Amino acid sequence: MTGAVLLIGLAIECYTILRIGRLLTLHVFLGMLLLGPVVLKAGSVLYRFVRYYTGSAPYRRKGPPALLLRVIGPIILLLTACVFGSGIMLAVTGPGYGPPGGWLEVHRISFIAWAFFIVIHVLAYVPRVPRLLAAEARGGGSLLGLLGGRGTRLALLIASLLAGLVIALLTVHLAGKWESFGNY
Ligand code: HEM
């Protein structure tokens, strides 16, 4: 469910990049809003990682992700932190700050690397999304039934979106710092 929310949210976020001059406020608002689900997704994947390596029986039975996806997982986590972290720095500092080249350079370069790995990740996982969402809606298929906690999952997702919404509402005015920054 969190993956599906991120898929739609990040697709819109990527669209705003194409019209960043006009859609900057939406870019900043949505980016800040997605912080909630992104943290939840990172938390859930790290939870699975810990349960698997500490030998929890259901997680062992399910097994780890396929090798390639297992290798790129930590890279995606790191690059996502770079894209969102530099985005936050851009909003907080305004134009012209940060390491040589500025935070905008960090944001752009980490985005390009992130996009490369996220395409592999999405292509591998997106075919499973309809089946998993349908199983969740039915009250859990064999795998989800095994993991249980459907109410908890939904509550966590809603809480993450509400937390993101609060952050977005409190910070969207920071986009104003970039309004006169125009090479568009
Ligand atoms: C907390 C979240 C985020 C904030 C606050 C944020 C903020 C910003 C700001 C202020 C700019 C500069 C706009 C300008 O040049 O006038 C920018 C550019 C950019 N952002 Fe973000 N961003 C966030 C998340 C993201 C995410 C999640 C992505 C990609 C998935 C992304 C991709 C980009 C790219 C590629 C540019 C460069 C666009 C260009 O110069 O052509 N940002 N962002």
PDB file of C-alpha atoms and ligand atoms in Angstrom:
ATOM      1  CA  MET A   1       0.000   0.000   0.000  1.00  0.00           C
ATOM      2  CA  THR A   2       2.798   2.407   0.899  1.00  0.00           C
ATOM      3  CA  GLY A   3       4.629   1.480  -2.300  1.00  0.00           C
ATOM      4  CA  ALA A   4       1.508   2.207  -4.357  1.00  0.00           C
ATOM      5  CA  VAL A   5       1.087   5.622  -2.691  1.00  0.00           C
ATOM      6  CA  LEU A   6       4.763   6.420  -3.370  1.00  0.00           C
ATOM      7  CA  LEU A   7       4.484   5.240  -6.971  1.00  0.00           C
ATOM      8  CA  ILE A   8       1.702   7.722  -7.701  1.00  0.00           C
ATOM      9  CA  GLY A   9       3.166  10.529  -5.558  1.00  0.00           C
ATOM     10  CA  LEU A  10       6.673  10.248  -6.993  1.00  0.00           C
ATOM     11  CA  ALA A  11       5.320  10.025 -10.559  1.00  0.00           C
ATOM     12  CA  ILE A  12       3.590  13.397 -10.018  1.00  0.00           C
ATOM     13  CA  GLU A  13       6.765  14.734  -8.320  1.00  0.00           C
ATOM     14  CA  CYS A  14       8.786  13.728 -11.402  1.00  0.00           C
ATOM     15  CA  TYR A  15       6.243  15.463 -13.654  1.00  0.00           C
ATOM     16  CA  THR A  16       6.702  18.730 -11.699  1.00  0.00           C
ATOM     17  CA  ILE A  17      10.441  18.596 -12.559  1.00  0.00           C
ATOM     18  CA  LEU A  18       9.557  19.062 -16.240  1.00  0.00           C
ATOM     19  CA  ARG A  19       7.817  22.365 -15.379  1.00  0.00           C
ATOM     20  CA  ILE A  20       9.805  23.240 -12.277  1.00  0.00           C
ATOM     21  CA  GLY A  21       9.568  26.989 -12.991  1.00  0.00           C
ATOM     22  CA  ARG A  22       5.765  26.958 -12.799  1.00  0.00           C
ATOM     23  CA  LEU A  23       5.190  23.951 -10.531  1.00  0.00           C
ATOM     24  CA  LEU A  24       7.838  24.650  -7.897  1.00  0.00           C
ATOM     25  CA  THR A  25       5.312  25.178  -5.090  1.00  0.00           C
ATOM     26  CA  LEU A  26       3.687  21.814  -5.912  1.00  0.00           C
ATOM     27  CA  HIS A  27       7.172  20.225  -6.130  1.00  0.00           C
ATOM     28  CA  VAL A  28       8.096  21.431  -2.635  1.00  0.00           C
ATOM     29  CA  PHE A  29       4.651  20.664  -1.122  1.00  0.00           C
ATOM     30  CA  LEU A  30       4.464  17.138  -2.547  1.00  0.00           C
ATOM     31  CA  GLY A  31       8.128  16.419  -1.733  1.00  0.00           C
ATOM     32  CA  MET A  32       7.540  17.365   1.899  1.00  0.00           C
ATOM     33  CA  LEU A  33       4.238  15.412   1.986  1.00  0.00           C
ATOM     34  CA  LEU A  34       5.956  12.282   0.675  1.00  0.00           C
ATOM     35  CA  LEU A  35       8.526  12.417   3.480  1.00  0.00           C
ATOM     36  CA  GLY A  36       5.982  10.599   5.697  1.00  0.00           C
ATOM     37  CA  PRO A  37       5.360   7.579   3.398  1.00  0.00           C
ATOM     38  CA  VAL A  38       9.069   7.481   2.410  1.00  0.00           C
ATOM     39  CA  VAL A  39      10.091   7.147   6.070  1.00  0.00           C
ATOM     40  CA  LEU A  40       7.380   4.509   6.576  1.00  0.00           C
ATOM     41  CA  LYS A  41       8.598   2.527   3.544  1.00  0.00           C
ATOM     42  CA  ALA A  42      12.213   2.713   4.738  1.00  0.00           C
ATOM     43  CA  GLY A  43      11.074   1.669   8.217  1.00  0.00           C
ATOM     44  CA  SER A  44       9.068  -1.318   6.957  1.00  0.00           C
ATOM     45  CA  VAL A  45      11.882  -2.554   4.733  1.00  0.00           C
ATOM     46  CA  LEU A  46      14.402  -2.226   7.585  1.00  0.00           C
ATOM     47  CA  TYR A  47      11.942  -4.072   9.850  1.00  0.00           C
ATOM     48  CA  ARG A  48      11.784  -6.951   7.347  1.00  0.00           C
ATOM     49  CA  PHE A  49      15.607  -6.901   7.125  1.00  0.00           C
ATOM     50  CA  VAL A  50      16.009  -7.144  10.916  1.00  0.00           C
ATOM     51  CA  ARG A  51      13.318  -9.851  11.295  1.00  0.00           C
ATOM     52  CA  TYR A  52      14.915 -11.906   8.515  1.00  0.00           C
ATOM     53  CA  TYR A  53      18.451 -11.688   9.895  1.00  0.00           C
ATOM     54  CA  THR A  54      17.340 -12.323  13.479  1.00  0.00           C
ATOM     55  CA  GLY A  55      15.779 -15.586  12.246  1.00  0.00           C
ATOM     56  CA  SER A  56      12.038 -14.865  12.613  1.00  0.00           C
ATOM     57  CA  ALA A  57      10.259 -17.960  11.199  1.00  0.00           C
ATOM     58  CA  PRO A  58       7.646 -16.291   8.888  1.00  0.00           C
ATOM     59  CA  TYR A  59      10.257 -13.898   7.476  1.00  0.00           C
ATOM     60  CA  ARG A  60      12.678 -16.791   6.901  1.00  0.00           C
ATOM     61  CA  ARG A  61       9.909 -18.765   5.159  1.00  0.00           C
ATOM     62  CA  LYS A  62       9.159 -15.840   2.858  1.00  0.00           C
ATOM     63  CA  GLY A  63      12.885 -15.523   2.118  1.00  0.00           C
ATOM     64  CA  PRO A  64      14.903 -12.475   1.031  1.00  0.00           C
ATOM     65  CA  PRO A  65      14.250 -10.478  -2.181  1.00  0.00           C
ATOM     66  CA  ALA A  66      15.921 -11.653  -5.435  1.00  0.00           C
ATOM     67  CA  LEU A  67      19.684 -11.027  -5.496  1.00  0.00           C
ATOM     68  CA  LEU A  68      19.726  -7.934  -7.771  1.00  0.00           C
ATOM     69  CA  LEU A  69      16.886  -6.306  -5.810  1.00  0.00           C
ATOM     70  CA  ARG A  70      18.637  -7.193  -2.574  1.00  0.00           C
ATOM     71  CA  VAL A  71      21.845  -5.500  -3.762  1.00  0.00           C
ATOM     72  CA  ILE A  72      20.196  -2.310  -5.038  1.00  0.00           C
ATOM     73  CA  GLY A  73      17.909  -1.964  -1.984  1.00  0.00           C
ATOM     74  CA  PRO A  74      20.485  -0.193   0.233  1.00  0.00           C
ATOM     75  CA  ILE A  75      21.623   1.944  -2.739  1.00  0.00           C
ATOM     76  CA  ILE A  76      18.034   3.110  -3.254  1.00  0.00           C
ATOM     77  CA  LEU A  77      17.670   3.876   0.464  1.00  0.00           C
ATOM     78  CA  LEU A  78      20.848   5.965   0.407  1.00  0.00           C
ATOM     79  CA  LEU A  79      19.993   7.821  -2.824  1.00  0.00           C
ATOM     80  CA  THR A  80      16.440   8.513  -1.639  1.00  0.00           C
ATOM     81  CA  ALA A  81      17.927  10.055   1.515  1.00  0.00           C
ATOM     82  CA  CYS A  82      20.232  12.190  -0.707  1.00  0.00           C
ATOM     83  CA  VAL A  83      17.401  13.395  -2.997  1.00  0.00           C
ATOM     84  CA  PHE A  84      15.024  14.241  -0.142  1.00  0.00           C
ATOM     85  CA  GLY A  85      17.804  15.532   2.135  1.00  0.00           C
ATOM     86  CA  SER A  86      19.176  17.901  -0.525  1.00  0.00           C
ATOM     87  CA  GLY A  87      15.598  18.954  -1.377  1.00  0.00           C
ATOM     88  CA  ILE A  88      15.042  19.905   2.248  1.00  0.00           C
ATOM     89  CA  MET A  89      18.353  21.803   2.281  1.00  0.00           C
ATOM     90  CA  LEU A  90      17.296  23.688  -0.893  1.00  0.00           C
ATOM     91  CA  ALA A  91      14.033  24.710   0.733  1.00  0.00           C
ATOM     92  CA  VAL A  92      15.653  25.695   4.031  1.00  0.00           C
ATOM     93  CA  THR A  93      18.678  27.578   2.654  1.00  0.00           C
ATOM     94  CA  GLY A  94      17.354  29.046  -0.612  1.00  0.00           C
ATOM     95  CA  PRO A  95      19.447  29.374  -3.813  1.00  0.00           C
ATOM     96  CA  GLY A  96      23.248  29.456  -3.762  1.00  0.00           C
ATOM     97  CA  TYR A  97      24.177  27.452  -0.657  1.00  0.00           C
ATOM     98  CA  GLY A  98      25.791  24.110   0.123  1.00  0.00           C
ATOM     99  CA  PRO A  99      28.868  22.224  -1.139  1.00  0.00           C
ATOM    100  CA  PRO A 100      30.659  23.346  -4.366  1.00  0.00           C
ATOM    101  CA  GLY A 101      27.951  23.579  -7.016  1.00  0.00           C
ATOM    102  CA  GLY A 102      25.349  24.131  -4.300  1.00  0.00           C
ATOM    103  CA  TRP A 103      22.601  21.849  -2.978  1.00  0.00           C
ATOM    104  CA  LEU A 104      20.867  22.065  -6.357  1.00  0.00           C
ATOM    105  CA  GLU A 105      23.773  20.156  -7.935  1.00  0.00           C
ATOM    106  CA  VAL A 106      23.560  17.483  -5.189  1.00  0.00           C
ATOM    107  CA  HIS A 107      19.791  17.325  -5.729  1.00  0.00           C
ATOM    108  CA  ARG A 108      20.091  16.976  -9.528  1.00  0.00           C
ATOM    109  CA  ILE A 109      22.926  14.415  -9.539  1.00  0.00           C
ATOM    110  CA  SER A 110      21.433  12.260  -6.772  1.00  0.00           C
ATOM    111  CA  PHE A 111      18.100  12.387  -8.650  1.00  0.00           C
ATOM    112  CA  ILE A 112      19.707  11.044 -11.859  1.00  0.00           C
ATOM    113  CA  ALA A 113      21.361   8.159  -9.960  1.00  0.00           C
ATOM    114  CA  TRP A 114      18.132   7.530  -7.982  1.00  0.00           C
ATOM    115  CA  ALA A 115      16.049   7.463 -11.200  1.00  0.00           C
ATOM    116  CA  PHE A 116      18.328   4.787 -12.702  1.00  0.00           C
ATOM    117  CA  PHE A 117      17.938   2.407  -9.743  1.00  0.00           C
ATOM    118  CA  ILE A 118      14.283   3.171  -9.035  1.00  0.00           C
ATOM    119  CA  VAL A 119      13.337   2.191 -12.606  1.00  0.00           C
ATOM    120  CA  ILE A 120      14.813  -1.299 -12.013  1.00  0.00           C
ATOM    121  CA  HIS A 121      13.091  -1.503  -8.612  1.00  0.00           C
ATOM    122  CA  VAL A 122       9.691  -0.417  -9.978  1.00  0.00           C
ATOM    123  CA  LEU A 123       9.864  -2.661 -13.070  1.00  0.00           C
ATOM    124  CA  ALA A 124      10.567  -5.640 -10.805  1.00  0.00           C
ATOM    125  CA  TYR A 125       7.858  -4.938  -8.241  1.00  0.00           C
ATOM    126  CA  VAL A 126       5.031  -3.166 -10.067  1.00  0.00           C
ATOM    127  CA  PRO A 127       3.498  -6.369 -11.546  1.00  0.00           C
ATOM    128  CA  ARG A 128       2.862  -7.604  -7.983  1.00  0.00           C
ATOM    129  CA  VAL A 129       1.076  -4.444  -6.833  1.00  0.00           C
ATOM    130  CA  PRO A 130      -2.479  -5.201  -8.153  1.00  0.00           C
ATOM    131  CA  ARG A 131      -2.422  -8.723  -6.666  1.00  0.00           C
ATOM    132  CA  LEU A 132      -1.130  -7.518  -3.299  1.00  0.00           C
ATOM    133  CA  LEU A 133      -3.614  -4.632  -3.134  1.00  0.00           C
ATOM    134  CA  ALA A 134      -6.481  -6.985  -4.041  1.00  0.00           C
ATOM    135  CA  ALA A 135      -5.368  -9.451  -1.345  1.00  0.00           C
ATOM    136  CA  GLU A 136      -5.164  -6.609   1.168  1.00  0.00           C
ATOM    137  CA  ALA A 137      -8.670  -5.426   0.219  1.00  0.00           C
ATOM    138  CA  ARG A 138     -10.036  -8.984   0.648  1.00  0.00           C
ATOM    139  CA  GLY A 139      -8.556  -9.125   4.137  1.00  0.00           C
ATOM    140  CA  GLY A 140      -5.286 -10.841   3.340  1.00  0.00           C
ATOM    141  CA  GLY A 141      -4.249 -13.624   1.009  1.00  0.00           C
ATOM    142  CA  SER A 142      -2.081 -16.480   2.209  1.00  0.00           C
ATOM    143  CA  LEU A 143       1.036 -14.338   2.573  1.00  0.00           C
ATOM    144  CA  LEU A 144      -0.646 -11.248   3.999  1.00  0.00           C
ATOM    145  CA  GLY A 145      -2.775 -13.411   6.252  1.00  0.00           C
ATOM    146  CA  LEU A 146       0.432 -14.888   7.555  1.00  0.00           C
ATOM    147  CA  LEU A 147       1.883 -11.476   8.316  1.00  0.00           C
ATOM    148  CA  GLY A 148      -1.398 -10.191   9.771  1.00  0.00           C
ATOM    149  CA  GLY A 149      -1.740  -6.676  11.193  1.00  0.00           C
ATOM    150  CA  ARG A 150      -3.838  -5.244   8.350  1.00  0.00           C
ATOM    151  CA  GLY A 151      -5.368  -2.556  10.575  1.00  0.00           C
ATOM    152  CA  THR A 152      -1.920  -1.562  11.834  1.00  0.00           C
ATOM    153  CA  ARG A 153      -0.603  -1.246   8.276  1.00  0.00           C
ATOM    154  CA  LEU A 154      -3.488   0.990   7.225  1.00  0.00           C
ATOM    155  CA  ALA A 155      -3.214   3.105  10.395  1.00  0.00           C
ATOM    156  CA  LEU A 156       0.541   3.571   9.854  1.00  0.00           C
ATOM    157  CA  LEU A 157       0.016   4.620   6.239  1.00  0.00           C
ATOM    158  CA  ILE A 158      -2.670   7.163   7.167  1.00  0.00           C
ATOM    159  CA  ALA A 159      -0.522   8.470  10.043  1.00  0.00           C
ATOM    160  CA  SER A 160       2.486   8.838   7.707  1.00  0.00           C
ATOM    161  CA  LEU A 161       0.392  10.803   5.198  1.00  0.00           C
ATOM    162  CA  LEU A 162      -0.981  13.056   7.940  1.00  0.00           C
ATOM    163  CA  ALA A 163       2.521  13.647   9.317  1.00  0.00           C
ATOM    164  CA  GLY A 164       3.724  14.491   5.788  1.00  0.00           C
ATOM    165  CA  LEU A 165       0.763  16.829   5.288  1.00  0.00           C
ATOM    166  CA  VAL A 166       1.601  18.729   8.476  1.00  0.00           C
ATOM    167  CA  ILE A 167       5.273  19.059   7.390  1.00  0.00           C
ATOM    168  CA  ALA A 168       4.169  20.195   3.899  1.00  0.00           C
ATOM    169  CA  LEU A 169       1.749  22.811   5.254  1.00  0.00           C
ATOM    170  CA  LEU A 170       4.395  24.162   7.634  1.00  0.00           C
ATOM    171  CA  THR A 171       7.143  24.379   4.990  1.00  0.00           C
ATOM    172  CA  VAL A 172       5.461  25.143   1.646  1.00  0.00           C
ATOM    173  CA  HIS A 173       6.130  28.885   2.113  1.00  0.00           C
ATOM    174  CA  LEU A 174       9.870  28.101   1.763  1.00  0.00           C
ATOM    175  CA  ALA A 175       9.281  27.644  -1.994  1.00  0.00           C
ATOM    176  CA  GLY A 176       9.025  31.464  -2.108  1.00  0.00           C
ATOM    177  CA  LYS A 177      12.820  31.696  -1.724  1.00  0.00           C
ATOM    178  CA  TRP A 178      13.141  30.180  -5.217  1.00  0.00           C
ATOM    179  CA  GLU A 179      10.495  32.279  -6.948  1.00  0.00           C
ATOM    180  CA  SER A 180      12.870  34.875  -8.377  1.00  0.00           C
ATOM    181  CA  PHE A 181      15.500  32.218  -9.181  1.00  0.00           C
ATOM    182  CA  GLY A 182      14.692  31.980 -12.850  1.00  0.00           C
ATOM    183  CA  ASN A 183      16.626  30.562 -15.721  1.00  0.00           C
ATOM    184  CA  TYR A 184      13.339  29.299 -17.131  1.00  0.00           C
TER     185      TYR A 184
HETATM  186  C1  HEM B   1      11.557  17.440   0.480  1.00  0.00           C
HETATM  187  C2  HEM B   1      11.387  17.267  -0.786  1.00  0.00           C
HETATM  188  C3  HEM B   1      11.892  18.213  -1.868  1.00  0.00           C
HETATM  189  C4  HEM B   1      12.101  19.573  -1.844  1.00  0.00           C
HETATM  190  C5  HEM B   1      11.853  20.523  -0.698  1.00  0.00           C
HETATM  191  C6  HEM B   1      12.616  19.949  -3.155  1.00  0.00           C
HETATM  192  C7  HEM B   1      12.970  21.240  -3.530  1.00  0.00           C
HETATM  193  C8  HEM B   1      13.517  21.595  -4.745  1.00  0.00           C
HETATM  194  C9  HEM B   1      13.915  22.929  -5.120  1.00  0.00           C
HETATM  195  C10 HEM B   1      13.781  24.162  -4.235  1.00  0.00           C
HETATM  196  C11 HEM B   1      14.419  22.869  -6.370  1.00  0.00           C
HETATM  197  C12 HEM B   1      15.020  24.050  -7.173  1.00  0.00           C
HETATM  198  C13 HEM B   1      14.029  24.583  -8.155  1.00  0.00           C
HETATM  199  C14 HEM B   1      14.626  25.648  -9.033  1.00  0.00           C
HETATM  200  O1  HEM B   1      15.665  25.406  -9.632  1.00  0.00           O
HETATM  201  O2  HEM B   1      14.012  26.721  -9.111  1.00  0.00           O
HETATM  202  C15 HEM B   1      14.331  21.499  -6.811  1.00  0.00           C
HETATM  203  C16 HEM B   1      14.756  21.031  -8.056  1.00  0.00           C
HETATM  204  C17 HEM B   1      14.719  19.702  -8.433  1.00  0.00           C
HETATM  205  N1  HEM B   1      14.125  18.663  -7.755  1.00  0.00           N
HETATM  206 FE1  HEM B   1      13.410  18.735  -5.855  1.00  0.00          FE
HETATM  207  N2  HEM B   1      12.700  18.826  -3.937  1.00  0.00           N
HETATM  208  C18 HEM B   1      12.262  17.744  -3.175  1.00  0.00           C
HETATM  209  C19 HEM B   1      12.148  16.437  -3.588  1.00  0.00           C
HETATM  210  C20 HEM B   1      12.474  15.985  -4.839  1.00  0.00           C
HETATM  211  C21 HEM B   1      12.274  14.634  -5.295  1.00  0.00           C
HETATM  212  C22 HEM B   1      11.631  13.525  -4.465  1.00  0.00           C
HETATM  213  C23 HEM B   1      12.740  14.586  -6.574  1.00  0.00           C
HETATM  214  C24 HEM B   1      12.758  13.451  -7.523  1.00  0.00           C
HETATM  215  C25 HEM B   1      12.130  12.334  -7.397  1.00  0.00           C
HETATM  216  C26 HEM B   1      13.257  15.900  -6.927  1.00  0.00           C
HETATM  217  C27 HEM B   1      13.858  16.242  -8.114  1.00  0.00           C
HETATM  218  C28 HEM B   1      14.312  17.489  -8.472  1.00  0.00           C
HETATM  219  C29 HEM B   1      15.067  17.811  -9.667  1.00  0.00           C
HETATM  220  C30 HEM B   1      15.523  16.818 -10.746  1.00  0.00           C
HETATM  221  C31 HEM B   1      15.314  19.188  -9.659  1.00  0.00           C
HETATM  222  C32 HEM B   1      16.107  20.015 -10.701  1.00  0.00           C
HETATM  223  C33 HEM B   1      15.172  20.542 -11.739  1.00  0.00           C
HETATM  224  C34 HEM B   1      15.951  21.367 -12.751  1.00  0.00           C
HETATM  225  O3  HEM B   1      16.764  22.161 -12.344  1.00  0.00           O
HETATM  226  O4  HEM B   1      15.705  21.192 -13.928  1.00  0.00           O
HETATM  227  N3  HEM B   1      13.060  16.727  -5.842  1.00  0.00           N
HETATM  228  N4  HEM B   1      13.770  20.739  -5.807  1.00  0.00           N
END
